[in-house]
PDB file of C-alpha atoms in Angstrom:
ATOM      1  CA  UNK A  22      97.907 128.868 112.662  1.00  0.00           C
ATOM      2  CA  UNK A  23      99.454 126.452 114.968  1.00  0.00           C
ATOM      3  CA  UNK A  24      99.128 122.794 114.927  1.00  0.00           C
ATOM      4  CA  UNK A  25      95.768 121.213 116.667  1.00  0.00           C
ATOM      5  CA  UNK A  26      94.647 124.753 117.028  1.00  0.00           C
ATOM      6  CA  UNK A  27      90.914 124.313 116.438  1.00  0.00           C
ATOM      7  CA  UNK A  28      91.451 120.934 116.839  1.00  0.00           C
ATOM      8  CA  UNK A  29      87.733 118.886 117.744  1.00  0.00           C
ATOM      9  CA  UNK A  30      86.001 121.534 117.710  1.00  0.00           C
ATOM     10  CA  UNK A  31      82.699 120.001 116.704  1.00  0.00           C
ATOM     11  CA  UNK A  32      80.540 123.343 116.672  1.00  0.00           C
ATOM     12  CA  UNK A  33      82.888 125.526 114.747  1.00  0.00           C
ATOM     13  CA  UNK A  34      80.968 126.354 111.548  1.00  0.00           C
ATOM     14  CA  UNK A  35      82.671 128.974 109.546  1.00  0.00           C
ATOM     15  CA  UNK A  36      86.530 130.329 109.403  1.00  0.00           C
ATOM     16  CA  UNK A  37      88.137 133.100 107.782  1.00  0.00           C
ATOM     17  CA  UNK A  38      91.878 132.793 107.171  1.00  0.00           C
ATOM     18  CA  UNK A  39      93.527 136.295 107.503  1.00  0.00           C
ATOM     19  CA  UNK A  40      95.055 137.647 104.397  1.00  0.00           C
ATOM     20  CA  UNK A  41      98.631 137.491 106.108  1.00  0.00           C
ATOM     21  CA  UNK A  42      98.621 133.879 107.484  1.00  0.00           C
ATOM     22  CA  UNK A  43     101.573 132.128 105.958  1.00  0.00           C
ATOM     23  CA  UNK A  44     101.066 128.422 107.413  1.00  0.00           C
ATOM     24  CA  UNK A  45      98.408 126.683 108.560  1.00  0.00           C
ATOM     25  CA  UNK A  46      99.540 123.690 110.659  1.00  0.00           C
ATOM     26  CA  UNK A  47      98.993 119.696 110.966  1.00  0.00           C
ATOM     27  CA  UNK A  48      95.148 119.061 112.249  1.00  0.00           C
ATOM     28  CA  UNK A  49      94.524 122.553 112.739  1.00  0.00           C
ATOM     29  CA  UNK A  50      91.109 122.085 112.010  1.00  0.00           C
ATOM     30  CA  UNK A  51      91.043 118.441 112.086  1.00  0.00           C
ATOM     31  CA  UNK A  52      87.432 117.016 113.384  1.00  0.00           C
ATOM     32  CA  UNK A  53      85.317 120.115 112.974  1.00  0.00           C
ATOM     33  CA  UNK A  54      82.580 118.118 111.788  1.00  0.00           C
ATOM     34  CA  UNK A  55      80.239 121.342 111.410  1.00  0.00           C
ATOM     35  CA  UNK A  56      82.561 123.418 109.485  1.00  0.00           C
ATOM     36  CA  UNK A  57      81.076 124.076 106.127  1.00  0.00           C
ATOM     37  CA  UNK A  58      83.142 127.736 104.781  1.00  0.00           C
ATOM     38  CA  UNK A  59      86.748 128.261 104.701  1.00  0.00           C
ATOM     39  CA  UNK A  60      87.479 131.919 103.450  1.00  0.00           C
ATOM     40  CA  UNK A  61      90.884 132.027 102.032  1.00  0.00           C
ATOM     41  CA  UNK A  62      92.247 135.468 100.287  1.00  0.00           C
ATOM     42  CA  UNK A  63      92.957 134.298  97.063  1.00  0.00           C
ATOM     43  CA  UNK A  64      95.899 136.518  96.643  1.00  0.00           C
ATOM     44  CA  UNK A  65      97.285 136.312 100.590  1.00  0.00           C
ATOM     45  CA  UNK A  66      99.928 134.948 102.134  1.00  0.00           C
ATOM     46  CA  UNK A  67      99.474 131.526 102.554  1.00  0.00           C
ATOM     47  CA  UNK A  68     102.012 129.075 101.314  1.00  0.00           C
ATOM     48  CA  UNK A  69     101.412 125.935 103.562  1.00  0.00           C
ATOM     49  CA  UNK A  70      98.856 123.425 104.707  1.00  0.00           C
ATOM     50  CA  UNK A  71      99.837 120.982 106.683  1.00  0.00           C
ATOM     51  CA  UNK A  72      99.344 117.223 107.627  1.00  0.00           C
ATOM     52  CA  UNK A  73      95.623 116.331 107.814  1.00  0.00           C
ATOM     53  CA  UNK A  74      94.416 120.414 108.461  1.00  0.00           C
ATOM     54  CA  UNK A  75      91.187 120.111 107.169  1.00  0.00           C
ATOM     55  CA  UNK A  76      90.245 116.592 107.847  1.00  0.00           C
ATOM     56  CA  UNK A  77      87.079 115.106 109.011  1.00  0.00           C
ATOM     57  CA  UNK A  78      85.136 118.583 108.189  1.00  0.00           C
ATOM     58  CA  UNK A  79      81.834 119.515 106.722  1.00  0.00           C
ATOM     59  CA  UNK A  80      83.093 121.535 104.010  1.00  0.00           C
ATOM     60  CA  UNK A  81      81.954 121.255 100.210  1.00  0.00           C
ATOM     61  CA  UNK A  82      84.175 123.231  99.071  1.00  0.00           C
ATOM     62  CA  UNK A  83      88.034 124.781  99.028  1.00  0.00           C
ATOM     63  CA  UNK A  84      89.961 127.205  97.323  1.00  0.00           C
ATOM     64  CA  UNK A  85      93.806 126.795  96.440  1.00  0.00           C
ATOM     65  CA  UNK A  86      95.229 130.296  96.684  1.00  0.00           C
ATOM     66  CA  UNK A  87      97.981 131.932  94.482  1.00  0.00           C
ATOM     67  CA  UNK A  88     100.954 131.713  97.058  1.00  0.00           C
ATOM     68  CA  UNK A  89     100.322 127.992  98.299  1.00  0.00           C
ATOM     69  CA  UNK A  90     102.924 125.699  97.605  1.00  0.00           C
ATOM     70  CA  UNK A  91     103.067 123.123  99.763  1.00  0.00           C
ATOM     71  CA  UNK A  92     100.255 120.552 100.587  1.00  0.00           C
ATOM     72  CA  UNK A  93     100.929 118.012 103.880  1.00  0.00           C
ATOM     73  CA  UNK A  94      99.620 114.175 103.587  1.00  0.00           C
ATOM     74  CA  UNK A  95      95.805 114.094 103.121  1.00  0.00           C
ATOM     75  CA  UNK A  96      94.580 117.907 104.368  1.00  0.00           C
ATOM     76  CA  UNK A  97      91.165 117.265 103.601  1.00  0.00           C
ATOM     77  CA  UNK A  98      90.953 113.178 104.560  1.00  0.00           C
ATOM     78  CA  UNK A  99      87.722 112.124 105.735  1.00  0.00           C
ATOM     79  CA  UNK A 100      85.867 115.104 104.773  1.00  0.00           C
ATOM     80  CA  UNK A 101      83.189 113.333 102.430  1.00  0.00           C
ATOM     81  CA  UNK A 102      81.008 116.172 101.348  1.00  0.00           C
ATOM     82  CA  UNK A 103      83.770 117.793  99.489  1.00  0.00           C
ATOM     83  CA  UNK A 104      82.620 118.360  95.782  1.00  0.00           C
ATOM     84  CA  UNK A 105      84.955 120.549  94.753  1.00  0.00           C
ATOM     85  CA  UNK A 106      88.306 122.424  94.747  1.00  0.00           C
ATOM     86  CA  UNK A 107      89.773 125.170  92.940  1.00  0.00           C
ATOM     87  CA  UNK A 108      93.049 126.844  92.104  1.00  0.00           C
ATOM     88  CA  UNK A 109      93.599 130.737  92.131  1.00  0.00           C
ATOM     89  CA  UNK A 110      95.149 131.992  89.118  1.00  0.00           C
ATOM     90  CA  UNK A 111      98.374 132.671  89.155  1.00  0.00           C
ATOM     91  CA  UNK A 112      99.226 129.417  91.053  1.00  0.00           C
ATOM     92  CA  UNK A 113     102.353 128.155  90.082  1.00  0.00           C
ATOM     93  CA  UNK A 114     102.076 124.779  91.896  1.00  0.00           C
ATOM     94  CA  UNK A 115      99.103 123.424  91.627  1.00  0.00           C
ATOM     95  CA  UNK A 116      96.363 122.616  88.734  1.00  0.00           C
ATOM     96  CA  UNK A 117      93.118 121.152  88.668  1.00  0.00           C
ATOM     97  CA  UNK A 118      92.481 118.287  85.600  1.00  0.00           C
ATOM     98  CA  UNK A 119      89.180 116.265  85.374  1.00  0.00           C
ATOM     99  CA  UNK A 120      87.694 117.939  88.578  1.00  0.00           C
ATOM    100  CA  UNK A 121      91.116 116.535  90.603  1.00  0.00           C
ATOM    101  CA  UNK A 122      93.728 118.484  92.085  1.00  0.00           C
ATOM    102  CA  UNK A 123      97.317 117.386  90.521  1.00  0.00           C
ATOM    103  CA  UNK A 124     100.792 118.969  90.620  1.00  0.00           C
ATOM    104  CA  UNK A 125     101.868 121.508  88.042  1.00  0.00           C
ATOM    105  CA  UNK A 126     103.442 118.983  85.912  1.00  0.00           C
ATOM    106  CA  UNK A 127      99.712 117.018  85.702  1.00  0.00           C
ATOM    107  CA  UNK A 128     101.394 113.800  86.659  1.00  0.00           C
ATOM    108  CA  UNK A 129     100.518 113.866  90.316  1.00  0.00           C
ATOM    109  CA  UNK A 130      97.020 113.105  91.364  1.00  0.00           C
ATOM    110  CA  UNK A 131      96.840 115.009  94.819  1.00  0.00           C
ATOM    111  CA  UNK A 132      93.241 114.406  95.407  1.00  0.00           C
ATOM    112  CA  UNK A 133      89.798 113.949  93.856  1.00  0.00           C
ATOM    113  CA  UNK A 134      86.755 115.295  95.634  1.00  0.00           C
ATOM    114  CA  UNK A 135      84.854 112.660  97.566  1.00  0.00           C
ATOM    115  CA  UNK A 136      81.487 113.679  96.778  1.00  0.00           C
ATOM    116  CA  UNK A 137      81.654 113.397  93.329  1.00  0.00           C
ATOM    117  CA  UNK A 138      80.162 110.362  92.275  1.00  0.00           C
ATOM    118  CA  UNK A 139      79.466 107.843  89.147  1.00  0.00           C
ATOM    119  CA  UNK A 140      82.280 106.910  87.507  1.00  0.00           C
ATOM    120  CA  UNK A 141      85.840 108.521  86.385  1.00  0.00           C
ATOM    121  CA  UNK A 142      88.450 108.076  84.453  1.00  0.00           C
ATOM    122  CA  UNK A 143      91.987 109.521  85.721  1.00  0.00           C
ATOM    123  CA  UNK A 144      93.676 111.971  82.995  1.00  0.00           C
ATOM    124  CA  UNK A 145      96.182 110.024  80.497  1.00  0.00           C
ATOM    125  CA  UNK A 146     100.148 110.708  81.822  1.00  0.00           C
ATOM    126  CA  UNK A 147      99.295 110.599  85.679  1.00  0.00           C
ATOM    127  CA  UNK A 148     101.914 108.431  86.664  1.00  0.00           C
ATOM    128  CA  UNK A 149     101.244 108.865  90.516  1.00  0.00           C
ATOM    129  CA  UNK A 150      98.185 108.813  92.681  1.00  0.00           C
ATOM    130  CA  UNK A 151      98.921 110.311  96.077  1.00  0.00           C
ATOM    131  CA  UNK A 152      97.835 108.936  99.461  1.00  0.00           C
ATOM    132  CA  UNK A 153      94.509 109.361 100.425  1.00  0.00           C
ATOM    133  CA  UNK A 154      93.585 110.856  97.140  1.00  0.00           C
ATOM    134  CA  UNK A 155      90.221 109.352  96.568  1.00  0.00           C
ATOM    135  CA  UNK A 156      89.421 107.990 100.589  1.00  0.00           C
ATOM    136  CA  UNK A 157      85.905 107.783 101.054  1.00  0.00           C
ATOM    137  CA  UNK A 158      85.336 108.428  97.324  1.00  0.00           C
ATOM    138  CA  UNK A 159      81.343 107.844  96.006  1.00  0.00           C
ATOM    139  CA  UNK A 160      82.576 106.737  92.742  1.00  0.00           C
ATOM    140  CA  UNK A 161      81.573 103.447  91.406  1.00  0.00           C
ATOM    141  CA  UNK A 162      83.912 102.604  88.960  1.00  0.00           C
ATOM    142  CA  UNK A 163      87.759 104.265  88.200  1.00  0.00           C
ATOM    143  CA  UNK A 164      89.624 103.394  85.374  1.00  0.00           C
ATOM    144  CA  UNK A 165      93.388 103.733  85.102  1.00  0.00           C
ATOM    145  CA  UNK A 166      95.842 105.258  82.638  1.00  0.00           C
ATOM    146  CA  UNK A 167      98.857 102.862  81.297  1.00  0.00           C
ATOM    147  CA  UNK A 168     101.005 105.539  82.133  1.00  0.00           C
ATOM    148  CA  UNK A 169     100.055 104.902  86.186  1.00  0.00           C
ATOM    149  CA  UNK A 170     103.453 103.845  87.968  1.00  0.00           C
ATOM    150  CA  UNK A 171     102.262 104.071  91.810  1.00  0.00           C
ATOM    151  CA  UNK A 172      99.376 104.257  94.334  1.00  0.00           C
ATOM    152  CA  UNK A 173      99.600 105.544  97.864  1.00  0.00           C
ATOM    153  CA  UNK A 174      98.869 104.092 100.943  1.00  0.00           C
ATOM    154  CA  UNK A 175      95.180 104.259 101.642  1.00  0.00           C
ATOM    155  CA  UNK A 176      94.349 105.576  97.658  1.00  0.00           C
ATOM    156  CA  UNK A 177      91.295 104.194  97.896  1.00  0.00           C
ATOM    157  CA  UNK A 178      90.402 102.932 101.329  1.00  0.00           C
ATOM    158  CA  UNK A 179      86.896 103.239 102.309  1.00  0.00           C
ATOM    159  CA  UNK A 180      85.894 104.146  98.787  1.00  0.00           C
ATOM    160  CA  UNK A 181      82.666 103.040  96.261  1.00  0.00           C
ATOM    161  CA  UNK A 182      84.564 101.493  94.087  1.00  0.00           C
ATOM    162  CA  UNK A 183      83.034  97.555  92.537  1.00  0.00           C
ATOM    163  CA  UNK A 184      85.504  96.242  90.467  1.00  0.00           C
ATOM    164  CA  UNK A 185      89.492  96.903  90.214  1.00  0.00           C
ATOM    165  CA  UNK A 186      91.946  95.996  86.531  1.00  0.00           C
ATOM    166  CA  UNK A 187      95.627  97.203  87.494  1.00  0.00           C
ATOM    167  CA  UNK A 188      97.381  98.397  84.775  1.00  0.00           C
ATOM    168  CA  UNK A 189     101.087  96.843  83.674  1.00  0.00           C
ATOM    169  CA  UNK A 190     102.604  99.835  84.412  1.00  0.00           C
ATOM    170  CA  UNK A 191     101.390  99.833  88.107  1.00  0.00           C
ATOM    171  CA  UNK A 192     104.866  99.047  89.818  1.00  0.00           C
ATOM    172  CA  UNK A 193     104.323 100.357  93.095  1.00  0.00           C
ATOM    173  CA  UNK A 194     101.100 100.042  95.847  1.00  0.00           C
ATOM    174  CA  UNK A 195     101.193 101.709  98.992  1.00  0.00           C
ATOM    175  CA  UNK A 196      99.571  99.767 102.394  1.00  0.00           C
ATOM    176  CA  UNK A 197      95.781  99.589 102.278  1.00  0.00           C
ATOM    177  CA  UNK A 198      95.256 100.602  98.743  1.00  0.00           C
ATOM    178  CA  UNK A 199      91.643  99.024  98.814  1.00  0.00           C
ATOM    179  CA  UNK A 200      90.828  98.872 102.394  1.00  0.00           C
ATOM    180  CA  UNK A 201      87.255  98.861 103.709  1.00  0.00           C
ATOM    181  CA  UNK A 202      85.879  99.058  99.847  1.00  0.00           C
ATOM    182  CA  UNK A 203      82.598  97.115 101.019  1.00  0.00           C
ATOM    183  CA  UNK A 204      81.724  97.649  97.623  1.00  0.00           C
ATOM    184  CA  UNK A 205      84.452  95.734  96.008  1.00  0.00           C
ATOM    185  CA  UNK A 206      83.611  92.386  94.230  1.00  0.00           C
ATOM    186  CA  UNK A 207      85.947  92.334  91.174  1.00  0.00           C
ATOM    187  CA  UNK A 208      89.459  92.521  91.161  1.00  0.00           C
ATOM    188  CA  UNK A 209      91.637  91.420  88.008  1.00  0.00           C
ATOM    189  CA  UNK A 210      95.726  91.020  88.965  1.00  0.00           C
ATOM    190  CA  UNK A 211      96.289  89.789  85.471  1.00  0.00           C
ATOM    191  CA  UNK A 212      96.965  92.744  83.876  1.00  0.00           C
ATOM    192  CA  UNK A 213      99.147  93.893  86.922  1.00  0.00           C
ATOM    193  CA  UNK A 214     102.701  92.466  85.273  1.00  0.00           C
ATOM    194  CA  UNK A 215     104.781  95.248  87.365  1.00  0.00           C
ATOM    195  CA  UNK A 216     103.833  94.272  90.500  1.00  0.00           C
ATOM    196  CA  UNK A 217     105.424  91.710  92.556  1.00  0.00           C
ATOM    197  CA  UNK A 218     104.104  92.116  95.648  1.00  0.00           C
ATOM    198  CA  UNK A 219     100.318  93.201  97.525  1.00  0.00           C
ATOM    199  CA  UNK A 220     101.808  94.926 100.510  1.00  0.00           C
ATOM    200  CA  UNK A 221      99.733  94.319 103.610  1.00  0.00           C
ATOM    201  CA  UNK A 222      96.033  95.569 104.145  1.00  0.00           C
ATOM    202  CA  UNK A 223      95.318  95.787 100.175  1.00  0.00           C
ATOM    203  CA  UNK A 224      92.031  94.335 100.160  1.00  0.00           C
ATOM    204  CA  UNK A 225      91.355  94.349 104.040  1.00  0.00           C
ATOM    205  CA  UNK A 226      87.679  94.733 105.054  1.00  0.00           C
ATOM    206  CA  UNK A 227      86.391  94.233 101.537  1.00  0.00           C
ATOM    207  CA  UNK A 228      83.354  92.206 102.299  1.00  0.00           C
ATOM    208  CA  UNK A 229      81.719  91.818  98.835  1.00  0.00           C
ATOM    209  CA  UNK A 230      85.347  90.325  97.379  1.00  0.00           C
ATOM    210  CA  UNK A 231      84.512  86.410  97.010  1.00  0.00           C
ATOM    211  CA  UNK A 232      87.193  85.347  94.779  1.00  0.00           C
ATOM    212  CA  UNK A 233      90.681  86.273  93.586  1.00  0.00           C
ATOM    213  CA  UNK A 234      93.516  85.299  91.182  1.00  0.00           C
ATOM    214  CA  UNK A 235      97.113  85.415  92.009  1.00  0.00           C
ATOM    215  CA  UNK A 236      98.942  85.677  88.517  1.00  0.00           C
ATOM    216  CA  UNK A 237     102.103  82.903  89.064  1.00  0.00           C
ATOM    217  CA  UNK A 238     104.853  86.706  89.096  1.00  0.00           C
ATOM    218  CA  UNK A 239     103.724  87.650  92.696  1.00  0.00           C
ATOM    219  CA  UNK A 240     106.508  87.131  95.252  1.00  0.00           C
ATOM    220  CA  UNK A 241     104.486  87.908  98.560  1.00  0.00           C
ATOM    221  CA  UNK A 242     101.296  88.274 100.574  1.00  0.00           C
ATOM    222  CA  UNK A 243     101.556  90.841 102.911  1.00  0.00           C
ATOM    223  CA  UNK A 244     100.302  91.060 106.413  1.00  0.00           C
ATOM    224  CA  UNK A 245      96.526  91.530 106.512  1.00  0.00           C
ATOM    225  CA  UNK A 246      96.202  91.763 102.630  1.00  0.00           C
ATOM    226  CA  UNK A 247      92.840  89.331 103.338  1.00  0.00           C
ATOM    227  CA  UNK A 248      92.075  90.142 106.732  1.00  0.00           C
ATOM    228  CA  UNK A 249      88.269  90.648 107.486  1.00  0.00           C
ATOM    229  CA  UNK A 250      86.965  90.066 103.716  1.00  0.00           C
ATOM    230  CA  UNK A 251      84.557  88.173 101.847  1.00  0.00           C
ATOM    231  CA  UNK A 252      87.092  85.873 100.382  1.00  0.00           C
ATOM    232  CA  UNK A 253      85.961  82.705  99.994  1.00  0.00           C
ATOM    233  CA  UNK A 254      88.343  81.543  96.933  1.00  0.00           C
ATOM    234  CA  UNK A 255      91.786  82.239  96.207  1.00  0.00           C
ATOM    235  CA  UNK A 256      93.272  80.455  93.200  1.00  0.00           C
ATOM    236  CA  UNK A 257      97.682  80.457  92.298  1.00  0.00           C
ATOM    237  CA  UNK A 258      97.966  80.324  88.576  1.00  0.00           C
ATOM    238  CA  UNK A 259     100.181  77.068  87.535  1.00  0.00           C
ATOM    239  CA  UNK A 260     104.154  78.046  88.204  1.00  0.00           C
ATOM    240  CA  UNK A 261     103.763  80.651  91.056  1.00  0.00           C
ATOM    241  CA  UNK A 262     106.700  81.939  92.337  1.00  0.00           C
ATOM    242  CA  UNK A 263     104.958  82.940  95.633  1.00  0.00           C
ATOM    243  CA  UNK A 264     107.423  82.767  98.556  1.00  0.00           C
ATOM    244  CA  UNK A 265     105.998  84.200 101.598  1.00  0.00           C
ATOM    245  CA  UNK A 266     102.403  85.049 102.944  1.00  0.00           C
ATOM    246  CA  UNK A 267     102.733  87.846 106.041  1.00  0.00           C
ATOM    247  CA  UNK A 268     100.857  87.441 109.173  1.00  0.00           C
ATOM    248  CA  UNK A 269      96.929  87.673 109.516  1.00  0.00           C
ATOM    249  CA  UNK A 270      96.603  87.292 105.695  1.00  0.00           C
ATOM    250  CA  UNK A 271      93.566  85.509 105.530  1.00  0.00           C
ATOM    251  CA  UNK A 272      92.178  86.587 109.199  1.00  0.00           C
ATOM    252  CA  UNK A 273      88.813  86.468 109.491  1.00  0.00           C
ATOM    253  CA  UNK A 274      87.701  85.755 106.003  1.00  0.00           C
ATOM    254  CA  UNK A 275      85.323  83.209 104.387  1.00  0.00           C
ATOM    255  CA  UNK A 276      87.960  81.165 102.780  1.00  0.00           C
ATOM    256  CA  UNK A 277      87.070  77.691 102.651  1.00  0.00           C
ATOM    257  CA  UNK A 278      89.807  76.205 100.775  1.00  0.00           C
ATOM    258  CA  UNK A 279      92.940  76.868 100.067  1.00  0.00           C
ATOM    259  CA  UNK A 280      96.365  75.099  98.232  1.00  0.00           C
ATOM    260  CA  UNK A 281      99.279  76.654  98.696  1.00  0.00           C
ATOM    261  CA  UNK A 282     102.006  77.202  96.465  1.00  0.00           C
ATOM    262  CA  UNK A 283     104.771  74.661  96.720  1.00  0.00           C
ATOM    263  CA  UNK A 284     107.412  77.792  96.537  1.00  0.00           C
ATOM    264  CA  UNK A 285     105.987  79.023  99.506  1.00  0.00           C
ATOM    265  CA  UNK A 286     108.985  79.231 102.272  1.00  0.00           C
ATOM    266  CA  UNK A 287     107.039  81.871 105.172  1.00  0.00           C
ATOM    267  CA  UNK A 288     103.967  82.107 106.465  1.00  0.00           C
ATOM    268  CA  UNK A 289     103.889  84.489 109.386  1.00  0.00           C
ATOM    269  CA  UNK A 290     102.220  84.714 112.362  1.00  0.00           C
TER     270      UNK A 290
END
């Protein structure tokens, strides 16, 4: 199935794959807002799924089968009344763990259903959370494992989440981690020791964030890390080694004072 090939179309409302499709291409069925059943053959032919196929859909559901492996960025993006996935047996690729699809190895957290909701903890020895993997996600509160290493651009963007604690063993954030959490109030950076950086458009559009620490270790502000939230405080701990602040950092927010760091060499515009 080629790429765009059912691409917008809004009153599509069920799809059966063929038992003998191998690949189904980037945005194939990208913006079919109606579509609530995808029938896959769990023992066909399909190995592939590309970039975005099943974004922006109405489905609640979706089946892994035995032959896929390969998964494109974010198939299923967008499409917030997903509650749950499943992998044929005899998959050799992927695995499901705490109602979230991972990699075989259980380190890699693919994606978590959207429309599950409360709160969750992710498995102990995920070390990676893909991009995308909980966009749009209901839940209110997500704790992290120490063995977490990285987060993908847009992990949580748009999500339910209220308060944030990075783990040390974070070393690595993809762009616009936190965007659009309206949600978001808390956010603790002092258990964060690997990072060094928030890259730009990590806490974008989060309206309920009022106040923040930056622990003295951060290097950088990226561009737009601020832009369009609640922030009305932002507070350097003693000795920061801060040394540049991107552009559009603090666009649009509520901040009403600020002092900063001596170290600081760039601010960009």
């Amino acid at each position: 199935i080629g790429l765009r090939a059912f691409y917008n179309c809004t009153a599509l409302l069920s799809v059966e794959i063929p038992e003998h499709v191998q690949n189904i291409g980037a945005n194939a069925f990208n913006g079919c807002v109606r579509l609530q059943t995808v029938g896959i053959v769990p023992n066909g032919d399909l190995m592939g799924i590309g970039d975005y196929a099943f974004s922006n859909c109405g489905i609640s559901s979706f089946l892994i089968p035995e032959k896929l492996n390969f998964l494109g960025e974010a198939p299923w993006m967008g499409s917030a009344n997903m509650l749950t996935i499943a992998v044929a047996e005899g998959n050799t690729s992927f695995r499901m763990i705490n109602h979230a699809l991972y990699d075989m190895s259980g380190e890699t957290l693919i994606y978590c259903p959207p429309a599950l909701s409360g709160e969750y903890t992710v498995a102990g020895g995920t070390t990676a959370i893909t991009e995308y993997a909980f966009y749009r996600s209901r839940f209110t509160v997500i704790e992290f494992p120490e063995s977490l290493c990285s987060i993908g651009d847009s992990g949580f963007a748009k999500s339910h989440v209220t308060s944030v604690v990075i783990p040390s063993s974070v070393t690595q954030l993809g762009k616009s981690v936190w965007f659009g959490c309206n949600s978001l109030s808390f956010v603790n950076l002092d258990t964060a020791e690997g990072l060094r950086d928030l890259p730009s458009s990590t806490f974008s559009g989060c309206f309920s964030l009022r106040s923040i620490r930056i622990p003295n270790w951060f290097q950088s502000l990226g561009s737009s890390t601020f832009l369009q939230s609640g922030l009305e405080e932002i507070v350097f701990e003693e000795g920061s080694r801060l040394a540049s602040i991107g552009a559009a950092a603090f666009q649009d927010s509520q901040l009403k004072q600020i002092t900063v760091p001596a170290g600081v060499q760039t601010i960009a515009s």
